[in-house]
PDB file of C-alpha atoms in Angstrom:
ATOM      1  CA  MET A   1     151.120 121.673 135.080  1.00  0.00           C
ATOM      2  CA  ASN A   2     148.434 120.102 131.863  1.00  0.00           C
ATOM      3  CA  ILE A   3     148.858 120.541 128.195  1.00  0.00           C
ATOM      4  CA  VAL A   4     146.013 123.420 128.100  1.00  0.00           C
ATOM      5  CA  ASP A   5     148.140 125.689 130.645  1.00  0.00           C
ATOM      6  CA  LEU A   6     151.042 124.782 128.610  1.00  0.00           C
ATOM      7  CA  LEU A   7     149.629 126.504 125.775  1.00  0.00           C
ATOM      8  CA  LEU A   8     148.075 129.365 126.937  1.00  0.00           C
ATOM      9  CA  LYS A   9     151.395 130.538 128.319  1.00  0.00           C
ATOM     10  CA  LEU A  10     152.641 130.732 124.628  1.00  0.00           C
ATOM     11  CA  ASP A  11     152.359 134.108 123.123  1.00  0.00           C
ATOM     12  CA  CYS A  12     150.844 133.072 120.103  1.00  0.00           C
ATOM     13  CA  GLY A  13     152.300 135.588 117.942  1.00  0.00           C
ATOM     14  CA  THR A  14     155.547 134.050 118.184  1.00  0.00           C
ATOM     15  CA  LEU A  15     153.752 130.863 116.607  1.00  0.00           C
ATOM     16  CA  THR A  16     153.602 132.515 113.130  1.00  0.00           C
ATOM     17  CA  ILE A  17     157.378 133.474 113.184  1.00  0.00           C
ATOM     18  CA  ALA A  18     159.188 130.872 110.847  1.00  0.00           C
ATOM     19  CA  PRO A  19     162.475 129.517 111.369  1.00  0.00           C
ATOM     20  CA  THR A  20     165.200 130.741 109.311  1.00  0.00           C
ATOM     21  CA  LYS A  21     168.744 129.426 108.515  1.00  0.00           C
ATOM     22  CA  LYS A  22     171.853 130.610 106.850  1.00  0.00           C
ATOM     23  CA  VAL A  23     173.337 128.326 103.862  1.00  0.00           C
ATOM     24  CA  ARG A  24     176.910 128.743 102.580  1.00  0.00           C
ATOM     25  CA  ILE A  25     176.420 128.829  98.936  1.00  0.00           C
ATOM     26  CA  LYS A  26     180.189 127.286  97.852  1.00  0.00           C
ATOM     27  CA  ARG A  27     180.432 128.137  94.235  1.00  0.00           C
ATOM     28  CA  LEU A  28     179.428 131.657  94.701  1.00  0.00           C
ATOM     29  CA  SER A  29     181.278 131.789  97.524  1.00  0.00           C
ATOM     30  CA  GLU A  30     184.433 130.364  95.008  1.00  0.00           C
ATOM     31  CA  MET A  31     183.006 132.737  92.655  1.00  0.00           C
ATOM     32  CA  ALA A  32     182.929 135.875  94.906  1.00  0.00           C
ATOM     33  CA  GLY A  33     186.291 135.745  96.636  1.00  0.00           C
ATOM     34  CA  GLU A  34     184.275 135.985 100.014  1.00  0.00           C
ATOM     35  CA  ASP A  35     181.137 133.481 101.524  1.00  0.00           C
ATOM     36  CA  VAL A  36     177.793 134.228 100.292  1.00  0.00           C
ATOM     37  CA  TYR A  37     175.185 132.983 102.478  1.00  0.00           C
ATOM     38  CA  PHE A  38     171.449 132.378 101.557  1.00  0.00           C
ATOM     39  CA  THR A  39     169.059 133.106 104.207  1.00  0.00           C
ATOM     40  CA  VAL A  40     166.158 130.606 103.888  1.00  0.00           C
ATOM     41  CA  LYS A  41     162.833 130.341 106.077  1.00  0.00           C
ATOM     42  CA  ALA A  42     160.458 127.683 106.535  1.00  0.00           C
ATOM     43  CA  ILE A  43     157.158 127.734 104.184  1.00  0.00           C
ATOM     44  CA  PRO A  44     153.982 126.696 105.711  1.00  0.00           C
ATOM     45  CA  GLY A  45     152.341 123.521 105.291  1.00  0.00           C
ATOM     46  CA  ARG A  46     150.246 123.679 103.293  1.00  0.00           C
ATOM     47  CA  ARG A  47     151.896 125.331 100.859  1.00  0.00           C
ATOM     48  CA  PHE A  48     154.751 122.959 101.280  1.00  0.00           C
ATOM     49  CA  THR A  49     152.747 120.284 100.324  1.00  0.00           C
ATOM     50  CA  GLU A  50     150.908 122.168  97.224  1.00  0.00           C
ATOM     51  CA  LEU A  51     154.656 122.725  95.802  1.00  0.00           C
ATOM     52  CA  SER A  52     156.049 119.131  97.166  1.00  0.00           C
ATOM     53  CA  GLU A  53     152.971 117.745  95.203  1.00  0.00           C
ATOM     54  CA  SER A  54     153.993 118.925  91.854  1.00  0.00           C
ATOM     55  CA  ILE A  55     156.262 115.747  91.042  1.00  0.00           C
ATOM     56  CA  TYR A  56     153.280 113.694  90.481  1.00  0.00           C
ATOM     57  CA  GLY A  57     151.512 113.407  87.328  1.00  0.00           C
ATOM     58  CA  ASP A  58     147.905 112.897  86.213  1.00  0.00           C
ATOM     59  CA  ASP A  59     147.894 109.119  86.748  1.00  0.00           C
ATOM     60  CA  GLY A  60     149.249 109.965  90.594  1.00  0.00           C
ATOM     61  CA  GLU A  61     152.999 107.896  89.787  1.00  0.00           C
ATOM     62  CA  VAL A  62     156.041 110.330  90.611  1.00  0.00           C
ATOM     63  CA  GLU A  63     157.457 111.803  87.198  1.00  0.00           C
ATOM     64  CA  VAL A  64     161.158 112.554  88.524  1.00  0.00           C
ATOM     65  CA  GLY A  65     161.667 115.216  85.801  1.00  0.00           C
ATOM     66  CA  LYS A  66     159.114 117.269  87.825  1.00  0.00           C
ATOM     67  CA  ALA A  67     161.347 116.987  90.846  1.00  0.00           C
ATOM     68  CA  TYR A  68     163.557 119.643  89.483  1.00  0.00           C
ATOM     69  CA  ASP A  69     160.924 122.197  88.993  1.00  0.00           C
ATOM     70  CA  ALA A  70     159.356 121.701  92.830  1.00  0.00           C
ATOM     71  CA  ASN A  71     162.508 122.044  94.381  1.00  0.00           C
ATOM     72  CA  LEU A  72     163.235 125.129  92.580  1.00  0.00           C
ATOM     73  CA  MET A  73     159.893 126.189  93.718  1.00  0.00           C
ATOM     74  CA  ILE A  74     160.219 125.362  97.495  1.00  0.00           C
ATOM     75  CA  ASP A  75     163.995 127.403  96.993  1.00  0.00           C
ATOM     76  CA  VAL A  76     161.650 130.836  95.510  1.00  0.00           C
ATOM     77  CA  GLU A  77     159.085 130.217  98.228  1.00  0.00           C
ATOM     78  CA  GLY A  78     161.876 130.018 100.653  1.00  0.00           C
ATOM     79  CA  ILE A  79     164.933 132.268 100.510  1.00  0.00           C
ATOM     80  CA  VAL A  80     164.404 135.737 102.086  1.00  0.00           C
ATOM     81  CA  GLU A  81     167.787 136.858 101.151  1.00  0.00           C
ATOM     82  CA  PRO A  82     168.767 137.496  98.712  1.00  0.00           C
ATOM     83  CA  ASP A  83     164.989 138.884  97.520  1.00  0.00           C
ATOM     84  CA  LEU A  84     164.787 137.308  94.507  1.00  0.00           C
ATOM     85  CA  ARG A  85     161.884 139.600  93.426  1.00  0.00           C
ATOM     86  CA  ASN A  86     164.618 142.160  93.949  1.00  0.00           C
ATOM     87  CA  ALA A  87     163.838 143.905  90.257  1.00  0.00           C
ATOM     88  CA  ASP A  88     167.772 145.397  90.115  1.00  0.00           C
ATOM     89  CA  LEU A  89     168.662 141.616  90.268  1.00  0.00           C
ATOM     90  CA  LEU A  90     166.464 140.091  88.099  1.00  0.00           C
ATOM     91  CA  LYS A  91     167.333 142.837  85.454  1.00  0.00           C
ATOM     92  CA  HIS A  92     171.097 142.409  86.142  1.00  0.00           C
ATOM     93  CA  TYR A  93     171.016 138.651  85.687  1.00  0.00           C
ATOM     94  CA  GLY A  94     168.517 138.806  82.933  1.00  0.00           C
ATOM     95  CA  CYS A  95     165.641 137.538  84.211  1.00  0.00           C
ATOM     96  CA  VAL A  96     161.648 137.646  84.147  1.00  0.00           C
ATOM     97  CA  THR A  97     161.180 135.831  87.062  1.00  0.00           C
ATOM     98  CA  PRO A  98     162.386 135.123  90.706  1.00  0.00           C
ATOM     99  CA  LYS A  99     161.985 131.255  89.384  1.00  0.00           C
ATOM    100  CA  ASP A 100     164.850 132.685  86.450  1.00  0.00           C
ATOM    101  CA  LEU A 101     167.393 134.091  88.883  1.00  0.00           C
ATOM    102  CA  ALA A 102     167.183 131.177  91.340  1.00  0.00           C
ATOM    103  CA  GLU A 103     167.947 128.982  88.572  1.00  0.00           C
ATOM    104  CA  LYS A 104     170.706 131.219  86.856  1.00  0.00           C
ATOM    105  CA  LEU A 105     172.339 131.895  90.150  1.00  0.00           C
ATOM    106  CA  LEU A 106     171.903 128.095  91.236  1.00  0.00           C
ATOM    107  CA  ASN A 107     173.155 124.973  90.124  1.00  0.00           C
ATOM    108  CA  GLY A 108     171.603 122.012  90.444  1.00  0.00           C
ATOM    109  CA  GLY A 109     172.559 121.020  93.800  1.00  0.00           C
ATOM    110  CA  GLU A 110     172.249 123.544  95.392  1.00  0.00           C
ATOM    111  CA  ILE A 111     169.176 123.580  94.400  1.00  0.00           C
ATOM    112  CA  THR A 112     168.661 120.431  96.241  1.00  0.00           C
ATOM    113  CA  LYS A 113     169.968 121.277  99.459  1.00  0.00           C
ATOM    114  CA  ILE A 114     169.018 124.390  99.766  1.00  0.00           C
ATOM    115  CA  SER A 115     165.103 123.257  99.514  1.00  0.00           C
ATOM    116  CA  SER A 116     166.230 120.130 102.209  1.00  0.00           C
ATOM    117  CA  VAL A 117     167.149 122.703 104.465  1.00  0.00           C
ATOM    118  CA  ILE A 118     163.679 124.578 103.867  1.00  0.00           C
ATOM    119  CA  ALA A 119     162.010 120.855 104.482  1.00  0.00           C
ATOM    120  CA  ASP A 120     163.591 120.991 107.810  1.00  0.00           C
ATOM    121  CA  LEU A 121     163.185 124.325 108.833  1.00  0.00           C
ATOM    122  CA  SER A 122     159.007 123.253 107.486  1.00  0.00           C
ATOM    123  CA  GLY A 123     159.120 120.227 109.508  1.00  0.00           C
ATOM    124  CA  TYR A 124     159.695 117.665 106.594  1.00  0.00           C
ATOM    125  CA  GLY A 125     162.685 116.614 107.835  1.00  0.00           C
ATOM    126  CA  LYS A 126     164.089 112.829 107.974  1.00  0.00           C
ATOM    127  CA  ASP A 127     163.131 112.879 111.745  1.00  0.00           C
ATOM    128  CA  LYS A 128     160.089 114.106 110.558  1.00  0.00           C
ATOM    129  CA  GLU A 129     159.863 110.854 108.088  1.00  0.00           C
ATOM    130  CA  ASN A 130     160.219 109.273 110.569  1.00  0.00           C
ATOM    131  CA  GLU A 131     157.768 110.178 112.816  1.00  0.00           C
ATOM    132  CA  ILE A 132     155.355 109.588 109.963  1.00  0.00           C
ATOM    133  CA  LYS A 133     156.312 106.175 109.212  1.00  0.00           C
ATOM    134  CA  LYS A 134     155.711 105.460 113.132  1.00  0.00           C
ATOM    135  CA  LEU A 135     151.948 106.479 112.195  1.00  0.00           C
ATOM    136  CA  ILE A 136     151.227 104.499 109.622  1.00  0.00           C
ATOM    137  CA  TYR A 137     150.953 102.044 112.302  1.00  0.00           C
ATOM    138  CA  THR A 138     149.674 103.816 115.402  1.00  0.00           C
ATOM    139  CA  ASP A 139     147.214 106.530 113.837  1.00  0.00           C
ATOM    140  CA  ASN A 140     144.377 105.242 112.017  1.00  0.00           C
ATOM    141  CA  GLU A 141     144.139 108.831 109.906  1.00  0.00           C
ATOM    142  CA  VAL A 142     147.748 108.477 108.458  1.00  0.00           C
ATOM    143  CA  ASN A 143     147.094 104.730 107.864  1.00  0.00           C
ATOM    144  CA  THR A 144     143.833 105.897 106.304  1.00  0.00           C
ATOM    145  CA  ALA A 145     146.298 108.833 104.271  1.00  0.00           C
ATOM    146  CA  TYR A 146     148.814 106.072 103.392  1.00  0.00           C
ATOM    147  CA  LEU A 147     146.518 103.467 102.062  1.00  0.00           C
ATOM    148  CA  LEU A 148     144.924 105.454  99.834  1.00  0.00           C
ATOM    149  CA  PHE A 149     147.886 107.254  98.728  1.00  0.00           C
ATOM    150  CA  ARG A 150     149.052 103.245  98.262  1.00  0.00           C
ATOM    151  CA  ASP A 151     146.279 101.841  96.424  1.00  0.00           C
ATOM    152  CA  LYS A 152     144.514 104.741  95.030  1.00  0.00           C
ATOM    153  CA  ASN A 153     147.199 107.284  93.643  1.00  0.00           C
ATOM    154  CA  TRP A 154     145.088 109.703  96.271  1.00  0.00           C
ATOM    155  CA  THR A 155     147.394 112.237  97.273  1.00  0.00           C
ATOM    156  CA  PRO A 156     147.561 113.456 101.033  1.00  0.00           C
ATOM    157  CA  SER A 157     145.629 116.716 100.506  1.00  0.00           C
ATOM    158  CA  ASP A 158     143.032 114.704  98.739  1.00  0.00           C
ATOM    159  CA  TYR A 159     142.686 112.529 101.860  1.00  0.00           C
ATOM    160  CA  TYR A 160     143.114 115.569 104.650  1.00  0.00           C
ATOM    161  CA  GLY A 161     141.255 118.020 102.142  1.00  0.00           C
ATOM    162  CA  LEU A 162     137.737 116.281 102.884  1.00  0.00           C
ATOM    163  CA  PRO A 163     135.990 117.922 105.773  1.00  0.00           C
ATOM    164  CA  GLU A 164     135.561 115.416 108.829  1.00  0.00           C
ATOM    165  CA  GLY A 165     132.734 113.482 108.513  1.00  0.00           C
ATOM    166  CA  GLU A 166     133.563 112.673 104.529  1.00  0.00           C
ATOM    167  CA  ARG A 167     137.213 111.303 105.904  1.00  0.00           C
ATOM    168  CA  ARG A 168     135.056 109.288 108.415  1.00  0.00           C
ATOM    169  CA  ILE A 169     133.078 107.685 105.608  1.00  0.00           C
ATOM    170  CA  VAL A 170     136.515 107.229 103.868  1.00  0.00           C
ATOM    171  CA  ARG A 171     137.734 104.939 106.699  1.00  0.00           C
ATOM    172  CA  VAL A 172     134.531 103.167 107.030  1.00  0.00           C
ATOM    173  CA  PHE A 173     134.964 102.177 103.157  1.00  0.00           C
ATOM    174  CA  LEU A 174     138.637 101.847 103.106  1.00  0.00           C
ATOM    175  CA  GLN A 175     138.293  99.829 106.686  1.00  0.00           C
ATOM    176  CA  GLN A 176     135.285  97.763 105.145  1.00  0.00           C
ATOM    177  CA  GLU A 177     136.896  97.112 101.889  1.00  0.00           C
ATOM    178  CA  MET A 178     140.392  95.933 103.769  1.00  0.00           C
ATOM    179  CA  LYS A 179     138.087  93.340 105.314  1.00  0.00           C
ATOM    180  CA  GLU A 180     136.327  92.182 102.351  1.00  0.00           C
ATOM    181  CA  ARG A 181     140.213  91.124 101.093  1.00  0.00           C
ATOM    182  CA  LYS A 182     141.007  89.822 104.319  1.00  0.00           C
ATOM    183  CA  ASP A 183     137.598  87.391 104.084  1.00  0.00           C
ATOM    184  CA  GLU A 184     138.795  86.740 100.189  1.00  0.00           C
ATOM    185  CA  GLN A 185     142.478  85.793 101.424  1.00  0.00           C
ATOM    186  CA  ASP A 186     141.279  83.591 104.494  1.00  0.00           C
ATOM    187  CA  ARG A 187     138.329  82.020 101.732  1.00  0.00           C
ATOM    188  CA  ILE A 188     141.347  80.920  99.419  1.00  0.00           C
ATOM    189  CA  ARG A 189     143.900  80.008 101.999  1.00  0.00           C
ATOM    190  CA  ARG A 190     140.756  77.580 103.461  1.00  0.00           C
ATOM    191  CA  MET A 191     140.310  75.894  99.619  1.00  0.00           C
ATOM    192  CA  THR A 192     143.928  76.130  99.131  1.00  0.00           C
ATOM    193  CA  ASN A 193     145.372  73.908 102.500  1.00  0.00           C
ATOM    194  CA  GLY A 194     141.790  71.942 101.738  1.00  0.00           C
ATOM    195  CA  LYS A 195     143.036  70.642  98.363  1.00  0.00           C
TER     196      LYS A 195
END
């Protein structure tokens, strides 16, 4: 059976069901005297990328201080239970926003742990990281996005957000730049070896 036949057999409604997982919150469990679990879900890729990109400054460099807020917002988006938008919970803890409530309920390590679980559920875990690293060398699109990130301070969504025709032009421009760099390196090498 080919891939098209397999895909046609799938129930397309199940593709939109986000996977979930329960995460035990040790500190709250100890305080409550019983296990306290938060249920988290996967976040759609576009939204996860938007939240993750908030750690970059205007210069395109990672700002470590922004990682805390990025993880906190990933948690707010991905925590299903308890409902961080619940008016009674917000009022009880003296919070105005779900972000405030998450920050009050969770310490820094728990915020990071939960965002990591959400990343895994959303397809951005270690396996995905290793797969992307391999694609840098085997997939033209991923390689282009990587080079633009490395050399031009583009984010992946800067590249993938372009229409296909513009992405094709960017790939050609980047290939030309790489060829020119290689030619220049070869010229310098020949001059150095000729002395």
